[in-house]
Tab-separated table of C-alpha atoms in Angstrom:
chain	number	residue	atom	x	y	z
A	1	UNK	CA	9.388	-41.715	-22.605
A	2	UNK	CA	12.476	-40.543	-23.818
A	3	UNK	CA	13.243	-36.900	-23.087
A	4	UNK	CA	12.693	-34.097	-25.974
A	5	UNK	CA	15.408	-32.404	-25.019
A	6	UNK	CA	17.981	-33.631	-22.405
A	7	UNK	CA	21.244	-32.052	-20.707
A	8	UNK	CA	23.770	-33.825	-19.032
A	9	UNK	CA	26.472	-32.558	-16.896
A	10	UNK	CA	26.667	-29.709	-18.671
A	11	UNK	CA	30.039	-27.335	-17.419
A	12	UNK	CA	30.658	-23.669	-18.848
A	13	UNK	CA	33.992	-22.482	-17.676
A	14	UNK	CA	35.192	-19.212	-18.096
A	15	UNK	CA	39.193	-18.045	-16.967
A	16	UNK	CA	38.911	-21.179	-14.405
A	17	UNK	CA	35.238	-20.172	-13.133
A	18	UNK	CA	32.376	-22.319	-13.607
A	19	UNK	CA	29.320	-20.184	-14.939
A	20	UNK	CA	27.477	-23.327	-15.275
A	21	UNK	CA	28.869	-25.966	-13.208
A	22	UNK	CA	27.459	-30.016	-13.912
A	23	UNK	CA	24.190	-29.074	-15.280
A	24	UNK	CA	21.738	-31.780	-15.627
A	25	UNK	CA	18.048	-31.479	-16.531
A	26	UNK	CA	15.191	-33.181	-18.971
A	27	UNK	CA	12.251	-31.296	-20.425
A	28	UNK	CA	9.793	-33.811	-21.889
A	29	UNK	CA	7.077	-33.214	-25.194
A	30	UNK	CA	5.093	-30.266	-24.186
A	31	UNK	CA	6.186	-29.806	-21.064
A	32	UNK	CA	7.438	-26.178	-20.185
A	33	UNK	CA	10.354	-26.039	-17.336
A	34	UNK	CA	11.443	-22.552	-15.809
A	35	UNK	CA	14.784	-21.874	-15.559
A	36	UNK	CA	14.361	-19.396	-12.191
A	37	UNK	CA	17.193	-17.541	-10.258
A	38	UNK	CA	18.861	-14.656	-9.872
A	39	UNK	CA	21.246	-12.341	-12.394
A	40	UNK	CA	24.565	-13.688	-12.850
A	41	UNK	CA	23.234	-17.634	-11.709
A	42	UNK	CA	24.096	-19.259	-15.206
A	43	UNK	CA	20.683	-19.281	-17.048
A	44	UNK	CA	20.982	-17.533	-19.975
A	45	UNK	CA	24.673	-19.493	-20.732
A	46	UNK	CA	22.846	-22.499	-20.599
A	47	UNK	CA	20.709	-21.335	-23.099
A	48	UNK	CA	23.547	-20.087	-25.066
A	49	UNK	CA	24.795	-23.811	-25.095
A	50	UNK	CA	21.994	-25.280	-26.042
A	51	UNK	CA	21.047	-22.991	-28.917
A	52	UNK	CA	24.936	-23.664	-29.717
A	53	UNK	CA	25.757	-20.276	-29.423
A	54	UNK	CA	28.742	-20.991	-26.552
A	55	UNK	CA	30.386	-24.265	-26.673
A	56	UNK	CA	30.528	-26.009	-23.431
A	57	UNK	CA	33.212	-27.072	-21.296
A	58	UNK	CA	32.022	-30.083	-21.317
A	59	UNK	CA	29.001	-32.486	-20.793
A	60	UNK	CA	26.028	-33.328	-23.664
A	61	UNK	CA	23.108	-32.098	-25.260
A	62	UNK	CA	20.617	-34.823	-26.684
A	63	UNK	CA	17.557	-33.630	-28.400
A	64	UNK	CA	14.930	-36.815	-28.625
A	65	UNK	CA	17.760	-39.132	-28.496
A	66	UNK	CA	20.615	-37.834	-30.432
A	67	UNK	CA	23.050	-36.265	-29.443
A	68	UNK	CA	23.334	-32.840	-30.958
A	69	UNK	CA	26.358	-31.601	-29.150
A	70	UNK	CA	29.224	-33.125	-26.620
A	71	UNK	CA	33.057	-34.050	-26.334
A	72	UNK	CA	33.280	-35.285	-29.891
A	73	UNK	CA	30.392	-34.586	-32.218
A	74	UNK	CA	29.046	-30.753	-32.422
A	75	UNK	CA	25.716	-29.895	-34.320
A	76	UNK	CA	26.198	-26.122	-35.646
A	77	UNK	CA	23.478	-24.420	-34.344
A	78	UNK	CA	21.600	-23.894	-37.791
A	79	UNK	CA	21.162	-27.433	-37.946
A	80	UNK	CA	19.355	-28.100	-34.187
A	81	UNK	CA	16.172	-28.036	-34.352
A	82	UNK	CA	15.683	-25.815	-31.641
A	83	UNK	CA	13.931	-22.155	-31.553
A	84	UNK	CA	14.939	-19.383	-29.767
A	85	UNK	CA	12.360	-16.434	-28.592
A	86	UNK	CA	14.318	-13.246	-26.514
A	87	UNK	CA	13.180	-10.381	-25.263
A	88	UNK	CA	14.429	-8.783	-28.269
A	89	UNK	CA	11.982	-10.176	-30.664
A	90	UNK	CA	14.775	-9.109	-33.723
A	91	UNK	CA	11.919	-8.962	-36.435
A	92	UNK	CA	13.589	-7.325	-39.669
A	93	UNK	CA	12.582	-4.212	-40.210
A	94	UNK	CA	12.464	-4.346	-43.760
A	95	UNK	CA	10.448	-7.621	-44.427
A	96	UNK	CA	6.797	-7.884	-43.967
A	97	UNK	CA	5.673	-9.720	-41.391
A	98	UNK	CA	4.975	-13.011	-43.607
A	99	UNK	CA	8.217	-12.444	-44.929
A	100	UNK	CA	9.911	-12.365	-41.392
A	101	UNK	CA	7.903	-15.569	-40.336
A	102	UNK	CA	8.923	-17.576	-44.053
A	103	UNK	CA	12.865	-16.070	-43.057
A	104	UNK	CA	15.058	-19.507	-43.032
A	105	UNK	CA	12.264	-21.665	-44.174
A	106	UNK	CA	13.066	-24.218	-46.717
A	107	UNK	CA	11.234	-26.217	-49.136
A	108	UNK	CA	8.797	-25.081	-51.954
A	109	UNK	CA	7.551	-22.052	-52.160
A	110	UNK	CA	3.669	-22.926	-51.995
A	111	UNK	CA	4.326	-24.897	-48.896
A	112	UNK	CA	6.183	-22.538	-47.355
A	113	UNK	CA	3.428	-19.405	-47.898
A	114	UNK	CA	0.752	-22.016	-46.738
A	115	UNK	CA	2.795	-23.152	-43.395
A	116	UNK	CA	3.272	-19.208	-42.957
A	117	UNK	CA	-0.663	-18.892	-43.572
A	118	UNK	CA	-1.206	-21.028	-41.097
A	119	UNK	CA	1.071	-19.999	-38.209
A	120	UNK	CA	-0.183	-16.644	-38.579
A	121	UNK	CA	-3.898	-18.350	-38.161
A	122	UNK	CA	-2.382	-19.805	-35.568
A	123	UNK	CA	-1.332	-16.648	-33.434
A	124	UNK	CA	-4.187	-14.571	-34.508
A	125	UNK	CA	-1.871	-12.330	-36.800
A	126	UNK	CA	-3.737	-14.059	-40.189
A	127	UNK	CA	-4.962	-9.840	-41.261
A	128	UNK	CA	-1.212	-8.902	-40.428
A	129	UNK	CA	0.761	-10.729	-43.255
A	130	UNK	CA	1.384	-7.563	-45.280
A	131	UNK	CA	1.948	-5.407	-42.266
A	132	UNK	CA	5.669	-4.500	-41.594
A	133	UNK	CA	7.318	-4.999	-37.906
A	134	UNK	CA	7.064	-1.042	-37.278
A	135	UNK	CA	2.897	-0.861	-37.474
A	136	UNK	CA	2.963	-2.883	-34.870
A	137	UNK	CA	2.287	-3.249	-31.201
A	138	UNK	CA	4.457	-4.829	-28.743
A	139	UNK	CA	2.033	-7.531	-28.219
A	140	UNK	CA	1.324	-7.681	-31.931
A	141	UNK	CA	5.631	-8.734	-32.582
A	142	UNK	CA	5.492	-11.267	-29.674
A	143	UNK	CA	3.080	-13.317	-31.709
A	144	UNK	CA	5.087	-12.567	-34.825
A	145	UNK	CA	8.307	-13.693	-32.954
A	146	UNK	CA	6.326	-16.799	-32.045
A	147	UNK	CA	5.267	-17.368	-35.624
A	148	UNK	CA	8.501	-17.333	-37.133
A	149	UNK	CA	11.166	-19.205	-34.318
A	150	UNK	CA	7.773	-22.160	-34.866
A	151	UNK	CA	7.818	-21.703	-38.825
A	152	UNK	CA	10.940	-24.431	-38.785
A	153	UNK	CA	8.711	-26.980	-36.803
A	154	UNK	CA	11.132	-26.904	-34.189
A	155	UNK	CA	11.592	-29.626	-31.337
A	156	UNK	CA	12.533	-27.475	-28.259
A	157	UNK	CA	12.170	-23.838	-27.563
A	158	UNK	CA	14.376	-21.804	-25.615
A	159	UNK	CA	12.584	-18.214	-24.187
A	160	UNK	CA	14.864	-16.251	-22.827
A	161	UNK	CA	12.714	-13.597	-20.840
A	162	UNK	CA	10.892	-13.222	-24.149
A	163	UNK	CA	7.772	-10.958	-22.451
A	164	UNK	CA	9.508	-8.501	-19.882
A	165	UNK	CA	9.204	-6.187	-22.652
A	166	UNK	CA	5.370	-6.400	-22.469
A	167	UNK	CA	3.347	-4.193	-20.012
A	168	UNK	CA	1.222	-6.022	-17.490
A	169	UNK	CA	-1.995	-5.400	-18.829
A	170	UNK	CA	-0.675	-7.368	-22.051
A	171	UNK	CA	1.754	-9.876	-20.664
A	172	UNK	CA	-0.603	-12.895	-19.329
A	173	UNK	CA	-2.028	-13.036	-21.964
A	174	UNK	CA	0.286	-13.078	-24.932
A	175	UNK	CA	2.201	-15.212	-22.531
A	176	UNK	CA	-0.747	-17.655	-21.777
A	177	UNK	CA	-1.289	-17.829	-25.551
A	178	UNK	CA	2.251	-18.153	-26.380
A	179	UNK	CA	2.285	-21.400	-24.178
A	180	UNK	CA	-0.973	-23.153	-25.058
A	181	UNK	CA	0.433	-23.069	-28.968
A	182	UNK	CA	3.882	-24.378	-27.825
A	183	UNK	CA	2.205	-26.894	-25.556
A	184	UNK	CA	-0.206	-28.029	-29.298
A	185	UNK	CA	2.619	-28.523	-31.305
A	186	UNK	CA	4.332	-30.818	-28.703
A	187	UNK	CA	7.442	-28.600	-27.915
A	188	UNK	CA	9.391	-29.164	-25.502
A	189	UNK	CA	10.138	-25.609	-23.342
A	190	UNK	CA	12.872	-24.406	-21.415
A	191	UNK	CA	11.979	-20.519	-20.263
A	192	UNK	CA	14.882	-18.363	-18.521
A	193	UNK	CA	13.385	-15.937	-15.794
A	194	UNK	CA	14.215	-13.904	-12.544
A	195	UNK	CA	10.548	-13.399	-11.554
A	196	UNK	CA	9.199	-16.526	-9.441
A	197	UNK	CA	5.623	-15.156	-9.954
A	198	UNK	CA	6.397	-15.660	-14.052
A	199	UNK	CA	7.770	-19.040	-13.377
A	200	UNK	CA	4.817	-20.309	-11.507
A	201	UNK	CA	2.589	-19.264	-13.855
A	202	UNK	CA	4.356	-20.823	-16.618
A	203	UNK	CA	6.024	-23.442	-15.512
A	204	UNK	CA	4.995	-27.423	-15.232
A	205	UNK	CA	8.266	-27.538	-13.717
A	206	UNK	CA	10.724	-25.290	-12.120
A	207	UNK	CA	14.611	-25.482	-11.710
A	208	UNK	CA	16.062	-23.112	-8.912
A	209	UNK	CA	19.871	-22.067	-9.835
A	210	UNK	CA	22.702	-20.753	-7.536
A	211	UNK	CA	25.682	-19.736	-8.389
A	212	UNK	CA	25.781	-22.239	-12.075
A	213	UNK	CA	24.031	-25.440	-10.380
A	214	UNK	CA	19.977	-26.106	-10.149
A	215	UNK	CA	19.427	-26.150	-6.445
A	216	UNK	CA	15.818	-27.364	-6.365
A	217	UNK	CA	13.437	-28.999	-9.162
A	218	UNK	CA	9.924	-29.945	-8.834
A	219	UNK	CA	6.696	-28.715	-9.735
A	220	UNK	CA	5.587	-24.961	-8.728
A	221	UNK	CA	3.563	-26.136	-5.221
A	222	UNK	CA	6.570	-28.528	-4.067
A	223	UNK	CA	9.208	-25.920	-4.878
A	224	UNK	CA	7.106	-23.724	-3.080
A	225	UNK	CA	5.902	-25.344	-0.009
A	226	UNK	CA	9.091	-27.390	0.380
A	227	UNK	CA	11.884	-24.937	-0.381
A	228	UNK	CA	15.326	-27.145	0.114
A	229	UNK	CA	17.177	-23.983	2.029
A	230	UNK	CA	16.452	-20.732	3.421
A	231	UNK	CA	17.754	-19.075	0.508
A	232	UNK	CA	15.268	-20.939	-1.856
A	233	UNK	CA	11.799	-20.012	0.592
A	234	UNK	CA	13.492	-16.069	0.236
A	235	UNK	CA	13.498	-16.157	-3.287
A	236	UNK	CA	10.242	-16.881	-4.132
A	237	UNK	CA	8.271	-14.369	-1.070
A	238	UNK	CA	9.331	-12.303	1.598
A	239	UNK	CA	10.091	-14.389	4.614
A	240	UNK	CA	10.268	-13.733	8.562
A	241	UNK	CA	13.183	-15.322	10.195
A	242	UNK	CA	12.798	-16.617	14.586
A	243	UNK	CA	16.514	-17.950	15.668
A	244	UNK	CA	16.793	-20.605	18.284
A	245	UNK	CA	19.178	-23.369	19.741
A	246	UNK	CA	18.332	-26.914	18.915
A	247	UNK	CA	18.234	-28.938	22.316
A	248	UNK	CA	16.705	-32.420	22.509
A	249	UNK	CA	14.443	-32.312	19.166
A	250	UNK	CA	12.999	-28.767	20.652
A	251	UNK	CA	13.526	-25.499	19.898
A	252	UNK	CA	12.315	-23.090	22.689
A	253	UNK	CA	11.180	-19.374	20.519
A	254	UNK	CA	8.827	-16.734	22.091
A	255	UNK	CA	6.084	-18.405	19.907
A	256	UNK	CA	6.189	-21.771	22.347
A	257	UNK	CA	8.397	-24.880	21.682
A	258	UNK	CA	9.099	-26.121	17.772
A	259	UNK	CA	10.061	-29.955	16.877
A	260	UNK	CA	13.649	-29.812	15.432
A	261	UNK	CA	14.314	-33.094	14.898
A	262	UNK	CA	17.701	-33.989	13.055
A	263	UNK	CA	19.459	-31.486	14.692
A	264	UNK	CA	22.290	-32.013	17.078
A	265	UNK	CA	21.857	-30.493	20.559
A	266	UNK	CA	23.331	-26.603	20.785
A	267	UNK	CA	23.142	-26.437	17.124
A	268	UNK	CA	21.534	-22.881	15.923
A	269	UNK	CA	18.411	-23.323	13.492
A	270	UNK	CA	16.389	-20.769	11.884
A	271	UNK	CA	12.268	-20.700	11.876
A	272	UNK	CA	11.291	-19.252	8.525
A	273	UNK	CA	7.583	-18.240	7.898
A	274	UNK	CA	5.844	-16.340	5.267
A	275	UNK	CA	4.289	-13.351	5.910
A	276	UNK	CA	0.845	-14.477	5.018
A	277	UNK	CA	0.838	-17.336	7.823
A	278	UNK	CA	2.318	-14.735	10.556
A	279	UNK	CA	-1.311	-14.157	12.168
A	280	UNK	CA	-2.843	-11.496	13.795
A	281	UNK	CA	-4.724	-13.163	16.725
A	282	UNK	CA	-7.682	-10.147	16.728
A	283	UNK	CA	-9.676	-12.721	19.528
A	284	UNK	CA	-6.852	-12.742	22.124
A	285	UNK	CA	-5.952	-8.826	21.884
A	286	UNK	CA	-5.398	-7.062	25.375
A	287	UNK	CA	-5.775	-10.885	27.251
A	288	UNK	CA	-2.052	-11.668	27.160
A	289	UNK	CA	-0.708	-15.214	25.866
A	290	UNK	CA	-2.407	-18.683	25.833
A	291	UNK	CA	-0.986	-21.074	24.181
A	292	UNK	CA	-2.922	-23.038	21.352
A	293	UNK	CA	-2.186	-26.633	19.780
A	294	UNK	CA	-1.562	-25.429	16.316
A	295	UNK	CA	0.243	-22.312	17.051
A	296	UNK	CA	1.353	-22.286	19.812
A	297	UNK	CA	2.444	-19.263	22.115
A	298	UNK	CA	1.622	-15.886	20.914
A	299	UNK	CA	3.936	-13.167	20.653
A	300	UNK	CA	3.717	-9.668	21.480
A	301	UNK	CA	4.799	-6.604	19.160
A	302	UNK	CA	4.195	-2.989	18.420
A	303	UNK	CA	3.200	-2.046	14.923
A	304	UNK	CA	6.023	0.129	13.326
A	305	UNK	CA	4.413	0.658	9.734
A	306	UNK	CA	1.172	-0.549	7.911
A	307	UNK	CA	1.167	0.066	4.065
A	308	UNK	CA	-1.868	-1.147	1.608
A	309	UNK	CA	-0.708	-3.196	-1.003
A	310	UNK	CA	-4.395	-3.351	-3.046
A	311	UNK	CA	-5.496	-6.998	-2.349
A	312	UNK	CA	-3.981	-6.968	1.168
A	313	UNK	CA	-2.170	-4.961	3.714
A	314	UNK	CA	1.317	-5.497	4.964
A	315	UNK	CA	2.018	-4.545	9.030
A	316	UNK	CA	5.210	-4.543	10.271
A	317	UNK	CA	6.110	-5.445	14.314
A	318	UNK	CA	9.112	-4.400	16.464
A	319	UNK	CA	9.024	-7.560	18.670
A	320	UNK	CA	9.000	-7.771	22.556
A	321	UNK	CA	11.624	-10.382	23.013
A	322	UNK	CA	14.497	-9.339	20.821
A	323	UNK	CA	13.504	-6.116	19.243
A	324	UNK	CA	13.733	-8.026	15.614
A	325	UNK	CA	11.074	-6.911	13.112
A	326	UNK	CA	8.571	-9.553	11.620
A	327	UNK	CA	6.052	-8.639	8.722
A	328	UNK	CA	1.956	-9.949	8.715
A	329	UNK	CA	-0.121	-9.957	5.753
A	330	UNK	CA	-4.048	-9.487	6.058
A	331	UNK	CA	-6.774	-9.284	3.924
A	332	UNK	CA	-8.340	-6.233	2.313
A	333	UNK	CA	-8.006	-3.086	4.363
A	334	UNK	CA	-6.062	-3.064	8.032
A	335	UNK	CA	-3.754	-0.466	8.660
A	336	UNK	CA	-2.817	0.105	12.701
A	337	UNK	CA	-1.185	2.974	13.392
A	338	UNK	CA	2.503	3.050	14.761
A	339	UNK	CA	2.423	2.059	18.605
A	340	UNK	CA	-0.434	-0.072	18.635
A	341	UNK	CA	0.300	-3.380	20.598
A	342	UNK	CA	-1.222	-6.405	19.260
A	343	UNK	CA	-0.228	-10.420	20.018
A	344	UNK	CA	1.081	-12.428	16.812
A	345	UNK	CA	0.997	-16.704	16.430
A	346	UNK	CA	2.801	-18.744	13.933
A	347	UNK	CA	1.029	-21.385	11.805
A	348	UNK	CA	3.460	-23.862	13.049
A	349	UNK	CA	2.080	-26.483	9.924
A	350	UNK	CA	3.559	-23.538	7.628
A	351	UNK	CA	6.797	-22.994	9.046
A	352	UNK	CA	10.443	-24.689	7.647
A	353	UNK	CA	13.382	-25.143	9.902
A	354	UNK	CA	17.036	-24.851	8.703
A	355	UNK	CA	20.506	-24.556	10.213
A	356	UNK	CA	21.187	-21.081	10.721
């Protein structure tokens, strides 16, 4: 199948610095890809370049085949068919909502007010045509803004953090509904956001970026469960970090022996684990260590803080055998107070190893 929309080394160079440095990435008919990382990493530019905004450096930009923008040809952005939602949904104040959606539309006039008739149908907005942006809710202009970047029947759409302006109690939803009429009309979706949780909601796929380059891409549970670096498990949870020395395959931590294999001997590694798979052993409490299969040696520690965090409550441990501070999750209500000693085991089958 080819691609709906598809980047290839794409470069965006500014004063000698690479904001975007050799960018690839496909996003196929309905699919929705996540463009996830941190302030500053490059996402938005390559938005910018796709919508034609920026001009790159260099590399191409092919929308189903054609080439809409590289080292000698260069689509003007009017003529792409590509929408653009932001978090600035930039309805015109002085235009009624059908008139914002028909804004740019071409063609005759009765098609036009019937394909505007039936995108508002479309985002539940039908009793709104008449209504100007100001009446309405923040919800109510997301599905307006969705109405009007679809009213050109375009063949990507590029969402640039379009519902961080939405409270929580409104955002899944306009945001689930946003999707599923995206996903109907076949469009292909590339969504810029900081927030992992947003991206694996969303996303069929997500691409990590660093520093201009996509790091990691895969589906939410790989990207998750397989993170490529240290960096990459961080970003998407709180993690716990055990340091060791690689010797023979083995790394010897105060939670019992870990394979290392692929590491030379003397070489420093790092044990990351997620807070949620850092257990509390309740059964073995006050009859010292002994060592299990799965997980191997427990640890000792002294809880320094519990905090509820509504679905679950997060202790935190000075540890015996460095002093270092690891963080458990547990279910529903347990909150220790500060001092009390209690012996910690690592679900070793949930654990990555990198070189520290």
């Amino acid at each position: 199948m080819t691609p709906r929309l598809e980047l290839k080394n794409l470069t965006m160079t500014y004063g000698g610095l690479s904001v975007v440095d050799d960018l690839s990435l496909n996003v196929a008919p309905g699919q929705v890809t996540c463009l996830l990382g941190p302030s500053g990493c490059g996402k938005s530019t390559t938005l910018r370049m796709i919508a034609g905004v920026e001009q790159q450096t260099s590399g191409e930009i092919w929308v189903d085949g054609q080439m809409v923008c590289g080292p000698s040809h260069r689509d003007l952005p009017e003529d792409r068919p590509i929408g653009l939602m932001f978090q600035d949904f930039a309805l015109f104040p002085h235009l009624s909502v059908a008139q914002n959606v028909a804004f740019g539309m071409k063609g005759p006039k009765s098609e036009t007010a019937a394909r505007v008739r039936h995108l508002l149908q479309r985002v539940d907005m039908g009793a709104f045509a008449d209504t100007y942006p100001h009446q309405l809710s923040g919800g109510e202009q997301q599905r307006v803004a969705l109405a009007r970047a679809l009213a050109t029947q375009p063949k990507v759409m590029l969402m640039d953090e379009p519902f961080s302006g939405l409270d929580n109690r409104l955002r899944d939803g306009i945001r689930d509904e946003t999707l599923s009429v995206l996903k109907e009309e076949g469009t292909a979706v590339l969504l810029v956001t900081h927030e992992p949780d947003e991206a694996m909601r969303m996303g069929d796929e997500i691409a990590l970026m660093r520093g201009g380059r996509i790091v990691q891409q895969g589906n939410p549970y790989n990207i998750y469960n397989a993170p490529v670096d240290k960096a990459a498990a961080a970003f998407f949870s709180d993690i716990n970090v055990i340091r060791g020395t690689s010797n023979g395959a083995l790394t010897e931590t105060p939670f019992g022996q870990f394979l290392t294999p692929g590491f030379a001997d003397g070489q420093p590694v790092e044990i990351i684990i997620r807070p949620q798979h850092l257990r509390i052993d309740f059964d073995r409490q006050g009859r010292g260590p002994n060592p299990t299969p799965s997980e191997g040696t427990p640890a000792r520690g002294t809880v320094k803080r519990a905090r509820f965090m509504g679905r679950e409550s997060l202790v935190e441990f000075e540890m015996d055998f460095d002093g270092s501070i690891l963080s458990a999750t547990v279910p529903a209500v347990f909150l220790p107070k500060p001092g009390t000693v209690l012996w910690l085991t690592m679900r070793r089958d949930r654990c990555f190893v990198f070189a520290a």
